[in-house]
XYZ file of C-alpha atoms in Angstrom:
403
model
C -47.230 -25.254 54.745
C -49.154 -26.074 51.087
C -47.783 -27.789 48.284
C -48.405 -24.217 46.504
C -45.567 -22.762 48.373
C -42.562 -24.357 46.850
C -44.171 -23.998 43.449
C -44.835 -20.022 44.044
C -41.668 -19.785 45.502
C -39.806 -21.867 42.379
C -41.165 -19.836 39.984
C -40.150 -16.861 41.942
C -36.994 -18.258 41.638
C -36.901 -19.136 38.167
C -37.774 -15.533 37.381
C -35.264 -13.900 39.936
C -32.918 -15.955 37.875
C -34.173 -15.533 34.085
C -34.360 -11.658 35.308
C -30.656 -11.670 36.083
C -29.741 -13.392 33.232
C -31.441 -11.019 30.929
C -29.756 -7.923 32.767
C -26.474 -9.049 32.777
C -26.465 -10.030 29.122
C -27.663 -5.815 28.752
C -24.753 -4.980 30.868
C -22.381 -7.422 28.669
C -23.950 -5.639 25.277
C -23.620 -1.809 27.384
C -19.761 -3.257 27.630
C -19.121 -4.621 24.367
C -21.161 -1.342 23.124
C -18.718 0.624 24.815
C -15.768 -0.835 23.900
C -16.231 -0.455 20.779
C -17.184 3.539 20.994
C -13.844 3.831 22.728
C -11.729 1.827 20.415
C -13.480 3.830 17.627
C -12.614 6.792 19.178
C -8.803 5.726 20.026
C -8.399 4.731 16.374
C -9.698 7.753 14.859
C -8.180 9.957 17.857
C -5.098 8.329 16.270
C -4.812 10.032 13.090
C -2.986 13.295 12.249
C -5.176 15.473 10.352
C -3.909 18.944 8.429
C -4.733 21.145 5.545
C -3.539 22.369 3.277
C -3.580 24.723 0.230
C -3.714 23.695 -3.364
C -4.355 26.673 -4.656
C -6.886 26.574 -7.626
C -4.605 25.587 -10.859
C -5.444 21.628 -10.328
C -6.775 19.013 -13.087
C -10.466 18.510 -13.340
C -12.334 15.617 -12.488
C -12.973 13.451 -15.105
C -16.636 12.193 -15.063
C -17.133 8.586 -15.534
C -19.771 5.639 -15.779
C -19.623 3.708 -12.311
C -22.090 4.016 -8.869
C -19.082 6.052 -7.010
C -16.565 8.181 -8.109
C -12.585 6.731 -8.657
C -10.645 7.646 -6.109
C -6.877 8.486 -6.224
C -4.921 8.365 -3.301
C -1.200 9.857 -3.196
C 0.741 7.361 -0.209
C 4.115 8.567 0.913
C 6.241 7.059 2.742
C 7.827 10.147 5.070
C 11.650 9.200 6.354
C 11.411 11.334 9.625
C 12.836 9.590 11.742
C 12.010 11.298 15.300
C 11.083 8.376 17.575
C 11.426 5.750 14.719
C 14.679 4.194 16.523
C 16.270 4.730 12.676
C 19.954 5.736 12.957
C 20.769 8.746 10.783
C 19.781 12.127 10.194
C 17.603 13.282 7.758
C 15.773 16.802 6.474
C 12.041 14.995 6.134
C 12.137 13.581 2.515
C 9.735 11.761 1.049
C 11.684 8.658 -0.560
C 8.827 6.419 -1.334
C 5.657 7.902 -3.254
C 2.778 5.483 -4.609
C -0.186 6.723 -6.536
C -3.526 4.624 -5.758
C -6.363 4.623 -7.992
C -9.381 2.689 -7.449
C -11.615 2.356 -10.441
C -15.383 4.204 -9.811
C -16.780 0.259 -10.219
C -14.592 -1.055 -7.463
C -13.552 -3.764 -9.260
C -9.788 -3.070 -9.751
C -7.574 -1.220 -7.948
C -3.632 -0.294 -8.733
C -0.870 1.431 -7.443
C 1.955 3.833 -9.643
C 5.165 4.137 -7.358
C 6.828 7.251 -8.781
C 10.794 7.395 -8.240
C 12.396 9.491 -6.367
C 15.138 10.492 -8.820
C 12.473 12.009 -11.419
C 13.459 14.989 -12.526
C 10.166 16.824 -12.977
C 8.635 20.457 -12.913
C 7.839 21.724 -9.231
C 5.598 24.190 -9.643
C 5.472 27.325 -7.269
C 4.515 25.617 -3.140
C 3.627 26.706 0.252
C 6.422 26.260 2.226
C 6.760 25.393 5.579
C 7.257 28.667 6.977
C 4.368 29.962 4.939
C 5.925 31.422 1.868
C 5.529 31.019 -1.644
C 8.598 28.659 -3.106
C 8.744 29.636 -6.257
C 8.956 26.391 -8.969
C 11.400 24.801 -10.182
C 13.472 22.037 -12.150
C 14.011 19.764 -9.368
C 14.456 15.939 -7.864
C 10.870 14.700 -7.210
C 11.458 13.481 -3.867
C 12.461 17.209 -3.425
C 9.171 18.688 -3.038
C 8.252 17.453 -0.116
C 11.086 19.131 1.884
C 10.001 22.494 0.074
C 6.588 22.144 1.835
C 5.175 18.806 3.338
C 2.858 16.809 1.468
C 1.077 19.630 0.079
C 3.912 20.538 -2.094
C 4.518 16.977 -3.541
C 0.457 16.745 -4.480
C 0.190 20.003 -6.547
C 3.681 18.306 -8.211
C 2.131 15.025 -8.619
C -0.944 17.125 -10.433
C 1.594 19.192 -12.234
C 3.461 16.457 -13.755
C 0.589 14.059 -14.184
C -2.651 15.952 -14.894
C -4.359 13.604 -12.656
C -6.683 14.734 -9.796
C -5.523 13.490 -6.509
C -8.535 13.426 -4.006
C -6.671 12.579 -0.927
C -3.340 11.910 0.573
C -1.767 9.729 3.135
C 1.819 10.166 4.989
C 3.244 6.673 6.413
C 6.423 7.261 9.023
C 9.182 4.476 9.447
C 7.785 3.834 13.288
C 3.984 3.067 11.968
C 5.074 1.300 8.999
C 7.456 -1.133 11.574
C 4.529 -1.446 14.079
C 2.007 -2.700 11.485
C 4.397 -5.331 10.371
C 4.633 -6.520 13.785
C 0.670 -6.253 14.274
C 0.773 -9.001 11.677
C 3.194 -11.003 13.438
C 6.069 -9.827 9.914
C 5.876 -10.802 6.404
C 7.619 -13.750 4.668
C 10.666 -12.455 2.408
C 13.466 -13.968 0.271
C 16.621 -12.195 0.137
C 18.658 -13.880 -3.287
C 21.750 -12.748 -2.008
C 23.270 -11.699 1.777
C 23.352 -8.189 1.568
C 26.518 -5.819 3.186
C 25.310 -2.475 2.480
C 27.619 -0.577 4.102
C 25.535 2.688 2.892
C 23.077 2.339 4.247
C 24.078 0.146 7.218
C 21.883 -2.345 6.376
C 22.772 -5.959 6.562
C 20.537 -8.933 5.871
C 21.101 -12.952 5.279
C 20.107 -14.493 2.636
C 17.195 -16.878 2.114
C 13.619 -17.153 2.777
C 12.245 -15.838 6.298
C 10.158 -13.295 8.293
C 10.865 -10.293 8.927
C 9.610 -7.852 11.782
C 10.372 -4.101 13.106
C 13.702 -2.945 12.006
C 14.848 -6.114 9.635
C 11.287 -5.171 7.672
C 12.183 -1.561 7.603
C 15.952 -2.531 6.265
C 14.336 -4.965 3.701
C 11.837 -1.988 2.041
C 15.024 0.492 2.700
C 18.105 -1.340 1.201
C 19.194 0.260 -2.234
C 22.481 -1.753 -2.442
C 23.336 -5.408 -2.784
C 20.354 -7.140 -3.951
C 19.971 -7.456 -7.453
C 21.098 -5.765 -11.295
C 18.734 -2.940 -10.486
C 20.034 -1.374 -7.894
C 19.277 2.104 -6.466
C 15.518 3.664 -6.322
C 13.996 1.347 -9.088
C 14.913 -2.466 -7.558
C 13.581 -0.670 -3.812
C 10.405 0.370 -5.713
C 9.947 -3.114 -6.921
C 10.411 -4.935 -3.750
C 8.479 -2.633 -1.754
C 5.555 -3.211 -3.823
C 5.971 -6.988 -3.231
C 6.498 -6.256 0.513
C 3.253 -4.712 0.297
C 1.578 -7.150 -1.860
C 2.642 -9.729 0.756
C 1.260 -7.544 3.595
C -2.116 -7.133 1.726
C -2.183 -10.849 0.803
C -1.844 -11.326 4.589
C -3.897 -8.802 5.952
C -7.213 -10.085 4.112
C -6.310 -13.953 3.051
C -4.784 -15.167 6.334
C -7.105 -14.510 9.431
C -6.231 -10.873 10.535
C -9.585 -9.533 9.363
C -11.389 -12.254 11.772
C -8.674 -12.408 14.495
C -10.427 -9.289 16.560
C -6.976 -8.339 18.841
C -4.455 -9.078 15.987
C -7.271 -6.389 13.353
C -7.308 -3.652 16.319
C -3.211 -3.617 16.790
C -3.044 -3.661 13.061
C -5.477 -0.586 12.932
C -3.895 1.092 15.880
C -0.180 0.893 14.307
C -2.114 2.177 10.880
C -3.969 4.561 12.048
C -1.238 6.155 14.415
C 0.930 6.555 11.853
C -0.631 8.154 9.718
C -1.020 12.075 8.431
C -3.948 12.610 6.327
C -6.206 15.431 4.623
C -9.336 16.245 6.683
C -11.501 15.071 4.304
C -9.764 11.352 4.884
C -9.361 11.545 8.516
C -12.489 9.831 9.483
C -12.427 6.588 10.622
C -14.871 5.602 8.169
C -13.347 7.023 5.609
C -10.369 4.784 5.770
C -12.779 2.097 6.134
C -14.781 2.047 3.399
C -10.968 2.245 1.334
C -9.869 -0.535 2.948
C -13.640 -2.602 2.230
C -13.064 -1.511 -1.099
C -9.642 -3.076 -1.454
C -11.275 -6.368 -0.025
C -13.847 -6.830 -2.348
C -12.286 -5.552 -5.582
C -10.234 -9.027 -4.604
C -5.851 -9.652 -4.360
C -6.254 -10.555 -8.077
C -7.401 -7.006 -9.209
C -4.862 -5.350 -7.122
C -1.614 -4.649 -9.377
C 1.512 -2.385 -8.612
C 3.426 -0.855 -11.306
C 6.735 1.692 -11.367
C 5.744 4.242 -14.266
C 7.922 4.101 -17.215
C 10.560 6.227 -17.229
C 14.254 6.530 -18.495
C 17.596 7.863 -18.087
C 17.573 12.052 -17.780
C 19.854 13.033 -20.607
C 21.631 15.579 -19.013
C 22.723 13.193 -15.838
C 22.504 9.936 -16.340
C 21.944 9.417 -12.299
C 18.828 10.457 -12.550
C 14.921 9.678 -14.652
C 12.599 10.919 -16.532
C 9.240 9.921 -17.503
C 9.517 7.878 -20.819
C 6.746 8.331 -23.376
C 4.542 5.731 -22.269
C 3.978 7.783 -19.250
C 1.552 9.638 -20.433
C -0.555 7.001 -21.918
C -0.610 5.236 -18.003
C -2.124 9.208 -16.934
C -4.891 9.011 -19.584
C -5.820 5.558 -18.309
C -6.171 6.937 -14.793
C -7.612 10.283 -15.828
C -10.249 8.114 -17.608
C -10.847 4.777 -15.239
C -9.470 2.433 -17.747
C -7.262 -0.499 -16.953
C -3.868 -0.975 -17.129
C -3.943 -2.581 -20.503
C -0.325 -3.851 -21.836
C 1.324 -2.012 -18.285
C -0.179 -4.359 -16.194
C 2.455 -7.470 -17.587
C 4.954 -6.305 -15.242
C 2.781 -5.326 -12.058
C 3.309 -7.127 -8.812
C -0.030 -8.689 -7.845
C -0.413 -10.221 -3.634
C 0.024 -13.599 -3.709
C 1.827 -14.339 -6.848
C 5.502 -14.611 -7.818
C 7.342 -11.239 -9.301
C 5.970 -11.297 -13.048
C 3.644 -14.323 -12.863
C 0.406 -14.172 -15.058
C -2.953 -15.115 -13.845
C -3.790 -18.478 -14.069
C -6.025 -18.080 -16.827
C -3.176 -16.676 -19.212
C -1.963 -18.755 -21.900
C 1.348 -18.101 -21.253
C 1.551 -18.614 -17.473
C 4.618 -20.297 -16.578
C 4.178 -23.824 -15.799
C 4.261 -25.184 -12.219
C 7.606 -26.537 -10.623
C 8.790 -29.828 -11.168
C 9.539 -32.418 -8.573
C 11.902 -31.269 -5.696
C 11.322 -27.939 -7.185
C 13.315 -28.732 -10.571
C 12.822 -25.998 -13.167
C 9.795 -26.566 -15.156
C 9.786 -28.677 -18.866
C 9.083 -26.660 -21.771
C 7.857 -29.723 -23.641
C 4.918 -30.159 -25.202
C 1.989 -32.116 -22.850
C -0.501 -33.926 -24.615
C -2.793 -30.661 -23.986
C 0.354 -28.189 -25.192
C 0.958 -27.392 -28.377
C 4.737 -25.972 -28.875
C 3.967 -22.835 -29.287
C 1.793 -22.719 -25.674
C 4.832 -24.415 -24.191
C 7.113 -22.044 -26.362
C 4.941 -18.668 -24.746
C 5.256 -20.369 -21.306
C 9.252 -20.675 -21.221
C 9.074 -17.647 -22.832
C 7.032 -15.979 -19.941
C 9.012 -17.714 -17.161
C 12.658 -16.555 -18.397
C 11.023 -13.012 -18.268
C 9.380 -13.389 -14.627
C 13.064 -14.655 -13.400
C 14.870 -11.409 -15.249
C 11.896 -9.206 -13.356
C 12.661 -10.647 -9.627
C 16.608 -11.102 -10.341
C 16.895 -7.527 -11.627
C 14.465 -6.236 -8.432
C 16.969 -8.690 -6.111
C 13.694 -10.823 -5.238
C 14.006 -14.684 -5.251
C 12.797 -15.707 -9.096
């Protein structure tokens, strides 16, 4: 046998070898490939499309400067509770109703929760057998037992002259399962809370909740704080879901590839959507947007209102209503509004850092902070400060969040 044996035959080898390699690293990429078709497909398989009719009465779109279009989103939160494992019964209501405008620059974004005791102008809806409904002067939360989501976004229109482009329905079961895809959000609870009402019951302190004790947190309207009823649950749901946003882009889910696909699968599987917003990409390019507009431009508000005259149980929109619709109508900020918005990842009514009249950080062991003058403060800095941080602690006690 020649010494050019072995060598032919290494090579040989060596390419058998570097040939396998190379097809199983195709195969691998065929897999991967595939995996992600069919989780693409299971995630946008997911979603509950329908369609409905707004008839032709709606606002025009307001042309502004930007490289896309705003977009205004109407999010309800639907208390059907078929399959939810919620005790109670219920005829479909919509109890929780945020309106989400992103600005056409993608720089800002900001929600407008809209209470359900508004007493507002339904106009005339589809109903869920397919008749007319004819309008009427009615509870907000109202219109979407008349007829379904449709009904409560040609109110929303009515009553705001804003445009709504899409809409997205939320049930209890998907809103409990994306908490848990998160592994639950960090709450504090001021005061143990007995509601008997509701049958909701939760300690007090600071902890995480999952499933059902999230649910009961966003639910509870008794118990918690000054402002009970529809107004204090408005304010700590949009911390909750501050706190969820904050987590869901800050703290790992978005690179954490199992914990991102459970979170989309509880998302997408709960929700009920316009065709137009079905798409998997669709929802993507929202949620892209809402990570690089940044946690600092995203701001919740409730939008002004006050007592209805004739029963004092109930709202109205107070004057400076419509001056929060022009800003949306027209892309603008939330100019003076935005004091009292809940941003992710600060404290109920904190300022930005860069505010003159942030409230100064905690003492030591957490004592309450001095309002004298540093050698950098000048009494009336110091004076704005105590001044701001007396109002963030009337915000979160009257909402029944820890101040």
């Amino acid at each position: 046998m020649s010494d050019a044996e072995p060598r032919h035959a290494g090579v040989s080898r060596r390419r058998r070898i570097l040939r396998r390699v190379v097809v199983g690293l195709c195969v691998l990429a065929v897999i991967a490939t595939a995996g992600v078709v069919v989780a693409y497909r299971q995630l946008e398989g997911n979603i509950n499309a329908v369609q409905i009719d707004l008839g032709d009465d709606r606002p025009e779109q307001v042309e502004v400067e930007g490289p896309d279009e705003p977009l205004n989103v109407l999010v309800m939160g639907s208390d059907e509770r078929s399959g939810s494992g919620i005790g109670g019964e219920t005829p479909g209501l919509s109890d929780t109703t945020m309106l989400l405008h992103l600005s056409a620059d993608r720089k800002r974004a900001y929600g407008v929760s809209l209470p359900r005791d508004l007493m507002v102008d339904r106009p005339d809806c589809v109903g869920k057998r397919g008749r007319v409904v004819r309008g009427a002067k009615t509870q907000f939360n109202a219109a979407y037992n008349v007829g379904g989501p449709g009904c409560t976004v040609r109110t929303v229109e009515a009553i705001t002259d804003v445009r709504i482009d899409h809409f997205v329905v939320i049930n209890f079961a998907g809103f409990k399962d994306m908490v848990d895809a998160v592994d639950g959000v960090k709450v504090c609870v001021p005061n143990e809370v007995n509601d008997d009402i509701g049958n909701i019951y939760l300690p007090a302190g600071t902890y995480k909740v999952n499933g059902n004790q999230a649910l009961d947190y966003v639910r509870v309207r008794h118990g918690l704080g000054a402002e009970n009823g529809d107004i204090g649950r408005m304010k700590r749901q949009q911390a909750f879901i501050a706190a969820m946003i904050e987590k869901v882009v800050s703290r790992g889910t978005l690179a954490n590839l199992p914990r991102l696909y459970r979170f989309l699968d509880a998302a997408t599987s709960s929700l009920t959507t316009d065709r137009g917003f079905a798409q998997l990409r669709e929802l993507a390019g929202l949620g892209s947007s809402l990570k690089d507009i940044g946690l600092d431009n995203i701001q919740f508000i409730t939008v002004p209102n006050e007592p209805y005259p004739a029963d004092t149980n109930r709202l109205q929109f107070a004057p400076e209503a419509n001056a929060l619709w022009r800003r949306i109508r027209f892309d603008r900020p939330l100019g003076p509004l935005a004091a009292d918005a809940v941003v992710p990842g600060r404290k109920p009514g904190e300022l930005p850092s860069d505010d003159a009249s942030q409230d100064p950080s905690p003492g030591p062991s957490g004592a309450s902070p001095s309002t004298s003058p540093s050698p950098t403060t000048t009494p009336d800095q110091a004076a704005a400060r105590a001044a701001a941080e007396a109002e963030r602690r009337r915000i979160a006690e009257e909402a029944g969040l820890c101040a």
